Structures are given as C-alpha cells and as structure tokens.
Short mmCIF file of the C-alpha atoms (twelve columns), coordinates in Angstrom:
data_MODEL
# 
_entry.id   MODEL 
# 
loop_
_atom_site.group_PDB 
_atom_site.id 
_atom_site.type_symbol 
_atom_site.label_atom_id 
_atom_site.label_alt_id 
_atom_site.label_comp_id 
_atom_site.label_asym_id 
_atom_site.label_seq_id 
_atom_site.Cartn_x 
_atom_site.Cartn_y 
_atom_site.Cartn_z 
_atom_site.pdbx_PDB_model_num 
ATOM 1   C CA . UNK A 1   -4.959  1.983   -19.098 1 
ATOM 2   C CA . UNK A 2   -7.845  0.080   -18.303 1 
ATOM 3   C CA . UNK A 3   -9.729  1.011   -21.512 1 
ATOM 4   C CA . UNK A 4   -7.232  -0.194  -23.753 1 
ATOM 5   C CA . UNK A 5   -8.661  -2.675  -26.142 1 
ATOM 6   C CA . UNK A 6   -6.937  -6.105  -26.565 1 
ATOM 7   C CA . UNK A 7   -4.712  -6.584  -29.474 1 
ATOM 8   C CA . UNK A 8   -5.245  -3.023  -30.620 1 
ATOM 9   C CA . UNK A 9   -1.434  -2.331  -30.912 1 
ATOM 10  C CA . UNK A 10  0.787   -4.267  -33.071 1 
ATOM 11  C CA . UNK A 11  3.520   -6.672  -31.477 1 
ATOM 12  C CA . UNK A 12  6.831   -4.921  -30.403 1 
ATOM 13  C CA . UNK A 13  10.351  -6.106  -30.620 1 
ATOM 14  C CA . UNK A 14  10.843  -7.187  -26.745 1 
ATOM 15  C CA . UNK A 15  10.581  -10.694 -26.136 1 
ATOM 16  C CA . UNK A 16  8.825   -12.379 -23.475 1 
ATOM 17  C CA . UNK A 17  12.296  -13.317 -21.789 1 
ATOM 18  C CA . UNK A 18  13.366  -9.776  -22.121 1 
ATOM 19  C CA . UNK A 19  10.542  -8.536  -20.847 1 
ATOM 20  C CA . UNK A 20  10.590  -10.545 -17.386 1 
ATOM 21  C CA . UNK A 21  14.487  -9.500  -17.111 1 
ATOM 22  C CA . UNK A 22  13.795  -5.934  -17.423 1 
ATOM 23  C CA . UNK A 23  10.608  -5.909  -15.047 1 
ATOM 24  C CA . UNK A 24  12.906  -7.723  -12.470 1 
ATOM 25  C CA . UNK A 25  15.079  -4.924  -13.045 1 
ATOM 26  C CA . UNK A 26  12.725  -2.204  -12.488 1 
ATOM 27  C CA . UNK A 27  11.698  -3.949  -9.255  1 
ATOM 28  C CA . UNK A 28  15.132  -4.174  -7.749  1 
ATOM 29  C CA . UNK A 29  15.777  -0.602  -8.796  1 
ATOM 30  C CA . UNK A 30  12.444  0.388   -6.859  1 
ATOM 31  C CA . UNK A 31  13.185  -1.712  -4.174  1 
ATOM 32  C CA . UNK A 32  16.919  -0.039  -3.623  1 
ATOM 33  C CA . UNK A 33  15.406  3.404   -3.817  1 
ATOM 34  C CA . UNK A 34  12.831  2.895   -1.703  1 
ATOM 35  C CA . UNK A 35  14.776  1.323   0.992   1 
ATOM 36  C CA . UNK A 36  17.371  4.173   0.981   1 
ATOM 37  C CA . UNK A 37  14.789  6.773   1.179   1 
ATOM 38  C CA . UNK A 38  13.128  4.883   3.906   1 
ATOM 39  C CA . UNK A 39  16.258  5.397   6.190   1 
ATOM 40  C CA . UNK A 40  15.975  9.184   6.040   1 
ATOM 41  C CA . UNK A 41  14.575  10.483  9.040   1 
ATOM 42  C CA . UNK A 42  14.093  14.189  7.881   1 
ATOM 43  C CA . UNK A 43  11.587  12.495  4.904   1 
ATOM 44  C CA . UNK A 44  9.189   10.805  7.382   1 
ATOM 45  C CA . UNK A 45  5.729   12.340  8.314   1 
ATOM 46  C CA . UNK A 46  6.642   11.925  11.847  1 
ATOM 47  C CA . UNK A 47  3.068   12.344  13.127  1 
ATOM 48  C CA . UNK A 48  1.741   9.262   11.325  1 
ATOM 49  C CA . UNK A 49  5.076   7.195   12.544  1 
ATOM 50  C CA . UNK A 50  4.276   8.324   15.827  1 
ATOM 51  C CA . UNK A 51  0.952   7.042   15.839  1 
ATOM 52  C CA . UNK A 52  1.614   3.852   14.002  1 
ATOM 53  C CA . UNK A 53  4.063   3.023   16.957  1 
ATOM 54  C CA . UNK A 54  1.832   3.790   19.555  1 
ATOM 55  C CA . UNK A 55  -1.114  1.990   18.196  1 
ATOM 56  C CA . UNK A 56  0.926   -1.250  17.404  1 
ATOM 57  C CA . UNK A 57  2.286   -0.858  21.040  1 
ATOM 58  C CA . UNK A 58  -1.321  -0.615  22.804  1 
ATOM 59  C CA . UNK A 59  -2.611  -3.382  20.459  1 
ATOM 60  C CA . UNK A 60  0.006   -5.933  21.855  1 
ATOM 61  C CA . UNK A 61  -0.211  -4.650  25.296  1 
ATOM 62  C CA . UNK A 62  -3.981  -5.110  25.519  1 
ATOM 63  C CA . UNK A 63  -5.970  -6.471  22.160  1 
ATOM 64  C CA . UNK A 64  -7.332  -5.476  18.956  1 
ATOM 65  C CA . UNK A 65  -10.663 -4.428  20.136  1 
ATOM 66  C CA . UNK A 66  -10.171 -2.728  23.363  1 
ATOM 67  C CA . UNK A 67  -7.684  -0.447  21.847  1 
ATOM 68  C CA . UNK A 68  -10.786 1.401   20.389  1 
ATOM 69  C CA . UNK A 69  -12.270 1.762   23.700  1 
ATOM 70  C CA . UNK A 70  -9.537  3.687   25.333  1 
ATOM 71  C CA . UNK A 71  -7.361  6.606   24.812  1 
ATOM 72  C CA . UNK A 72  -3.887  4.474   24.128  1 
ATOM 73  C CA . UNK A 73  -0.771  4.949   26.287  1 
ATOM 74  C CA . UNK A 74  2.387   6.295   24.827  1 
ATOM 75  C CA . UNK A 75  5.272   4.127   25.560  1 
ATOM 76  C CA . UNK A 76  7.727   5.708   27.878  1 
ATOM 77  C CA . UNK A 77  10.343  5.680   24.823  1 
ATOM 78  C CA . UNK A 78  8.532   7.929   23.087  1 
ATOM 79  C CA . UNK A 79  7.340   9.990   25.891  1 
ATOM 80  C CA . UNK A 80  9.512   12.764  24.535  1 
ATOM 81  C CA . UNK A 81  7.317   13.689  21.963  1 
ATOM 82  C CA . UNK A 82  4.044   13.499  23.926  1 
ATOM 83  C CA . UNK A 83  3.984   17.294  23.916  1 
ATOM 84  C CA . UNK A 84  3.338   17.543  20.127  1 
ATOM 85  C CA . UNK A 85  0.942   14.324  19.576  1 
ATOM 86  C CA . UNK A 86  -0.530  13.289  22.690  1 
ATOM 87  C CA . UNK A 87  -4.140  15.056  22.223  1 
ATOM 88  C CA . UNK A 88  -4.871  13.317  19.119  1 
ATOM 89  C CA . UNK A 89  -3.356  9.557   19.554  1 
ATOM 90  C CA . UNK A 90  -6.928  7.905   19.737  1 
ATOM 91  C CA . UNK A 91  -7.193  5.199   17.159  1 
ATOM 92  C CA . UNK A 92  -8.861  6.351   14.042  1 
ATOM 93  C CA . UNK A 93  -8.077  3.685   11.368  1 
ATOM 94  C CA . UNK A 94  -10.068 0.285   10.845  1 
ATOM 95  C CA . UNK A 95  -8.934  -3.152  12.328  1 
ATOM 96  C CA . UNK A 96  -7.042  -4.240  9.245   1 
ATOM 97  C CA . UNK A 97  -4.370  -1.278  9.511   1 
ATOM 98  C CA . UNK A 98  -4.326  -1.897  13.325  1 
ATOM 99  C CA . UNK A 99  -4.073  -5.792  12.951  1 
ATOM 100 C CA . UNK A 100 -0.972  -5.310  10.858  1 
ATOM 101 C CA . UNK A 101 0.757   -2.492  13.418  1 
ATOM 102 C CA . UNK A 102 0.079   -5.092  15.887  1 
ATOM 103 C CA . UNK A 103 2.083   -7.948  13.964  1 
ATOM 104 C CA . UNK A 104 4.845   -5.488  13.148  1 
ATOM 105 C CA . UNK A 105 5.124   -4.606  16.951  1 
ATOM 106 C CA . UNK A 106 5.211   -8.247  17.882  1 
ATOM 107 C CA . UNK A 107 8.191   -8.910  15.431  1 
ATOM 108 C CA . UNK A 108 9.943   -5.957  17.041  1 
ATOM 109 C CA . UNK A 109 9.463   -7.383  20.434  1 
ATOM 110 C CA . UNK A 110 10.697  -10.596 19.095  1 
ATOM 111 C CA . UNK A 111 13.613  -9.339  17.651  1 
ATOM 112 C CA . UNK A 112 14.150  -6.992  20.682  1 
ATOM 113 C CA . UNK A 113 14.435  -3.668  19.021  1 
ATOM 114 C CA . UNK A 114 13.855  -0.074  20.614  1 
ATOM 115 C CA . UNK A 115 10.625  1.281   19.792  1 
ATOM 116 C CA . UNK A 116 12.567  4.187   18.643  1 
ATOM 117 C CA . UNK A 117 15.100  2.509   16.500  1 
ATOM 118 C CA . UNK A 118 15.580  3.656   13.133  1 
ATOM 119 C CA . UNK A 119 15.197  -0.148  11.996  1 
ATOM 120 C CA . UNK A 120 11.650  -0.661  13.372  1 
ATOM 121 C CA . UNK A 121 10.816  2.746   11.767  1 
ATOM 122 C CA . UNK A 122 12.257  1.065   8.280   1 
ATOM 123 C CA . UNK A 123 10.157  -1.922  9.203   1 
ATOM 124 C CA . UNK A 124 6.754   -0.136  9.487   1 
ATOM 125 C CA . UNK A 125 7.165   1.057   5.920   1 
ATOM 126 C CA . UNK A 126 7.836   -2.454  4.655   1 
ATOM 127 C CA . UNK A 127 4.388   -3.122  4.226   1 
ATOM 128 C CA . UNK A 128 3.863   -0.157  1.900   1 
ATOM 129 C CA . UNK A 129 6.997   -0.619  0.035   1 
ATOM 130 C CA . UNK A 130 5.697   -4.484  -0.769  1 
ATOM 131 C CA . UNK A 131 2.374   -3.230  -1.987  1 
ATOM 132 C CA . UNK A 132 4.425   -0.623  -4.155  1 
ATOM 133 C CA . UNK A 133 6.303   -3.500  -5.524  1 
ATOM 134 C CA . UNK A 134 3.377   -5.765  -6.174  1 
ATOM 135 C CA . UNK A 135 1.510   -2.918  -7.739  1 
ATOM 136 C CA . UNK A 136 4.411   -2.139  -10.496 1 
ATOM 137 C CA . UNK A 137 4.389   -5.719  -11.396 1 
ATOM 138 C CA . UNK A 138 0.572   -5.630  -11.549 1 
ATOM 139 C CA . UNK A 139 0.434   -2.658  -13.808 1 
ATOM 140 C CA . UNK A 140 2.845   -4.312  -15.972 1 
ATOM 141 C CA . UNK A 141 0.907   -7.468  -16.216 1 
ATOM 142 C CA . UNK A 142 -2.544  -5.499  -17.019 1 
ATOM 143 C CA . UNK A 143 -1.185  -3.454  -19.654 1 
ATOM 144 C CA . UNK A 144 0.449   -6.377  -21.333 1 
ATOM 145 C CA . UNK A 145 -2.632  -8.520  -20.991 1 
ATOM 146 C CA . UNK A 146 -4.715  -5.589  -22.538 1 
ATOM 147 C CA . UNK A 147 -2.227  -4.352  -25.269 1 
ATOM 148 C CA . UNK A 148 -0.362  -7.545  -26.004 1 
ATOM 149 C CA . UNK A 149 2.995   -5.166  -26.152 1 
ATOM 150 C CA . UNK A 150 5.463   -5.630  -23.798 1 
ATOM 151 C CA . UNK A 151 7.146   -1.714  -24.201 1 
ATOM 152 C CA . UNK A 152 3.884   -0.451  -23.146 1 
ATOM 153 C CA . UNK A 153 3.510   -2.707  -20.154 1 
ATOM 154 C CA . UNK A 154 7.354   -1.580  -19.127 1 
ATOM 155 C CA . UNK A 155 6.617   2.026   -19.942 1 
ATOM 156 C CA . UNK A 156 3.486   1.832   -17.672 1 
ATOM 157 C CA . UNK A 157 4.931   0.200   -14.529 1 
ATOM 158 C CA . UNK A 158 8.336   2.251   -14.852 1 
ATOM 159 C CA . UNK A 159 6.168   5.610   -14.750 1 
ATOM 160 C CA . UNK A 160 4.521   4.261   -11.727 1 
ATOM 161 C CA . UNK A 161 7.452   2.611   -10.072 1 
ATOM 162 C CA . UNK A 162 9.747   5.797   -10.650 1 
ATOM 163 C CA . UNK A 163 7.085   8.464   -9.555  1 
ATOM 164 C CA . UNK A 164 8.863   10.421  -6.918  1 
ATOM 165 C CA . UNK A 165 5.352   11.090  -5.063  1 
ATOM 166 C CA . UNK A 166 4.705   7.465   -4.856  1 
ATOM 167 C CA . UNK A 167 8.150   6.595   -3.706  1 
ATOM 168 C CA . UNK A 168 8.325   9.106   -0.859  1 
ATOM 169 C CA . UNK A 169 4.769   8.359   0.277   1 
ATOM 170 C CA . UNK A 170 5.219   4.848   1.003   1 
ATOM 171 C CA . UNK A 171 9.058   4.804   1.804   1 
ATOM 172 C CA . UNK A 172 9.406   8.534   3.223   1 
ATOM 173 C CA . UNK A 173 6.437   9.696   4.546   1 
ATOM 174 C CA . UNK A 174 5.655   6.017   6.104   1 
ATOM 175 C CA . UNK A 175 1.969   6.338   4.579   1 
ATOM 176 C CA . UNK A 176 -0.165  3.117   3.977   1 
ATOM 177 C CA . UNK A 177 -1.788  4.664   0.770   1 
ATOM 178 C CA . UNK A 178 0.154   2.344   -1.501  1 
ATOM 179 C CA . UNK A 179 -1.633  -0.724  0.294   1 
ATOM 180 C CA . UNK A 180 -5.266  0.287   -0.397  1 
ATOM 181 C CA . UNK A 181 -3.815  1.452   -3.688  1 
ATOM 182 C CA . UNK A 182 -2.728  -1.959  -4.680  1 
ATOM 183 C CA . UNK A 183 -6.066  -3.515  -3.467  1 
ATOM 184 C CA . UNK A 184 -8.041  -0.566  -5.707  1 
ATOM 185 C CA . UNK A 185 -5.627  -1.974  -8.551  1 
ATOM 186 C CA . UNK A 186 -6.895  -5.443  -7.860  1 
ATOM 187 C CA . UNK A 187 -10.226 -4.230  -7.703  1 
ATOM 188 C CA . UNK A 188 -10.572 -2.494  -10.965 1 
ATOM 189 C CA . UNK A 189 -8.425  -5.397  -12.866 1 
ATOM 190 C CA . UNK A 190 -11.033 -7.929  -11.683 1 
ATOM 191 C CA . UNK A 191 -14.104 -5.626  -12.506 1 
ATOM 192 C CA . UNK A 192 -12.600 -5.333  -16.377 1 
ATOM 193 C CA . UNK A 193 -12.733 -9.175  -16.433 1 
ATOM 194 C CA . UNK A 194 -16.442 -9.160  -15.465 1 
ATOM 195 C CA . UNK A 195 -15.478 -10.784 -11.757 1 
ATOM 196 C CA . UNK A 196 -18.050 -8.342  -10.193 1 
ATOM 197 C CA . UNK A 197 -17.721 -10.418 -6.997  1 
ATOM 198 C CA . UNK A 198 -14.266 -10.495 -6.693  1 
ATOM 199 C CA . UNK A 199 -13.807 -6.834  -7.689  1 
ATOM 200 C CA . UNK A 200 -16.358 -5.697  -4.581  1 
ATOM 201 C CA . UNK A 201 -14.077 -7.921  -2.509  1 
ATOM 202 C CA . UNK A 202 -11.011 -6.390  -3.225  1 
ATOM 203 C CA . UNK A 203 -12.738 -3.009  -2.969  1 
ATOM 204 C CA . UNK A 204 -14.338 -3.867  0.140   1 
ATOM 205 C CA . UNK A 205 -10.607 -4.451  1.392   1 
ATOM 206 C CA . UNK A 206 -9.389  -1.221  0.300   1 
ATOM 207 C CA . UNK A 207 -12.248 0.649   2.232   1 
ATOM 208 C CA . UNK A 208 -11.327 -1.373  5.318   1 
ATOM 209 C CA . UNK A 209 -7.595  -0.182  5.057   1 
ATOM 210 C CA . UNK A 210 -8.693  3.638   4.383   1 
ATOM 211 C CA . UNK A 211 -11.914 4.905   4.273   1 
ATOM 212 C CA . UNK A 212 -11.002 7.376   1.437   1 
ATOM 213 C CA . UNK A 213 -11.552 4.602   -0.850  1 
ATOM 214 C CA . UNK A 214 -15.333 5.994   -1.123  1 
ATOM 215 C CA . UNK A 215 -14.061 8.699   -3.369  1 
ATOM 216 C CA . UNK A 216 -13.410 6.314   -5.948  1 
ATOM 217 C CA . UNK A 217 -16.667 4.379   -5.622  1 
ATOM 218 C CA . UNK A 218 -18.180 6.544   -8.598  1 
ATOM 219 C CA . UNK A 219 -15.734 5.372   -10.851 1 
ATOM 220 C CA . UNK A 220 -16.439 1.636   -10.116 1 
ATOM 221 C CA . UNK A 221 -20.086 2.420   -10.542 1 
ATOM 222 C CA . UNK A 222 -19.531 3.883   -13.846 1 
ATOM 223 C CA . UNK A 223 -17.042 1.237   -15.316 1 
ATOM 224 C CA . UNK A 224 -20.005 -1.540  -14.026 1 
ATOM 225 C CA . UNK A 225 -22.460 0.230   -15.848 1 
ATOM 226 C CA . UNK A 226 -20.406 0.784   -19.067 1 
ATOM 227 C CA . UNK A 227 -18.454 -2.434  -19.392 1 
ATOM 228 C CA . UNK A 228 -20.622 -3.510  -22.638 1 
ATOM 229 C CA . UNK A 229 -19.357 -0.320  -24.274 1 
ATOM 230 C CA . UNK A 230 -15.942 -0.441  -22.943 1 
ATOM 231 C CA . UNK A 231 -15.172 -4.033  -24.272 1 
# 
C-alpha cells in the first residue's frame, strides 16, 4: 500500500462523513471482537501470560534495573505453574516492555485484583488491543492519503481489522507484536513522507519493544534508497 501513487485512482462515491462513520464501525467491531476473544482462557499462550505477570510483579517489587540482574521470583499465587515454567523466567525483553508490565502491575495492585484473575489477564492484553485499533485507523488514513479513495482505505483497514491471526495474536495469545507492528507502520509512513529522522525514531522504538524488528531493516534501507523512483 505504501507504493500507491497519489491521485492515481479516481475518487469514489463514499463521502468523507460516510468514511468517518464506517471507520468508527470497523473500530467498534474490532474492539468488541477482541475483548470477547481476550476472555477465553483456552486461546491464551499461557507461557507468555505467565511471564508477563512474573516480570511485572518483580519490577513492581524491586525496580526496572535490578530485575535484569537476578532470576525473578515467582509470586506465591502463581507457584502452581512453576513446575512448567520456572526454568525460563529470566527477563529477556528490553526495558520498554518491562516498563509497560510494571505499570500494569501497579494498576492491578491499586485495583486490588488477584494476580491470577481473568480481569488482570485481560488488562495485560489491552495495550496490544489498543495498538491494533490505532493501526487499523492508521492503515485507513495512509491509504486514503495515498490514493484519495475512501473505499480503498476502508477495504485496507478492514482486511487488517478482520484478519484472524492478528486478532488472536493480541487478544487471544496475549502477545505484544501488535505494539511493535504499530511502531513499524508509523516508521514506514514517516519514511514515505521523506521524514527520515522521524522514521528512524519510530523504528528504534519498535526495536526496543521487540528485537525481531531487525528482520525488516533491509526493507527500510530499500525504501530509503529507492524513494526517488518510488514517488
């Protein structure tokens, strides 16, 4: 979608007002579906949910630096799961993710929710769900900006919104991939607008959320070197 030329498609029959309401509908449906999926324990990737809870707990108990210097303690309420997971509880994510888990754990304690509660598990998934919704809107905005066609923007946003793998990854499995995906989309968007420094900033933020971002570095280099021919 980033290689579509501006004004290359004729304007369609959807008005700006209709586009806005339809986009709201897509977002509401996406949010509702994801919140329902988030409440089904059988869809969780239990290993990661277990890790999020342990790391957030230890970050709140100690601090965001020392958590990397020791094997995290397993909260007593989660001790029943240690036979399966304790050997791998060492923190292997970079500080932004741990900072997010720390803040969610602080909110849990303020609300006085049990660490094993379903509502806390759902809360752990909310940042990824929110990232999904922002990405849906952003995809629509980018396509509308590039093609000047509302129907193409709605179609592109709908494909992302209704893709089952994307929905289950954030709302079901509890993964944080949606967050760094959002940051990558922002980085590519800024790069296509010739805002190189801004693009690098978003790309760096994506890397610090998930180091797998390195896999797309060649794509960014290609886009950067080819911009004159792309646009």
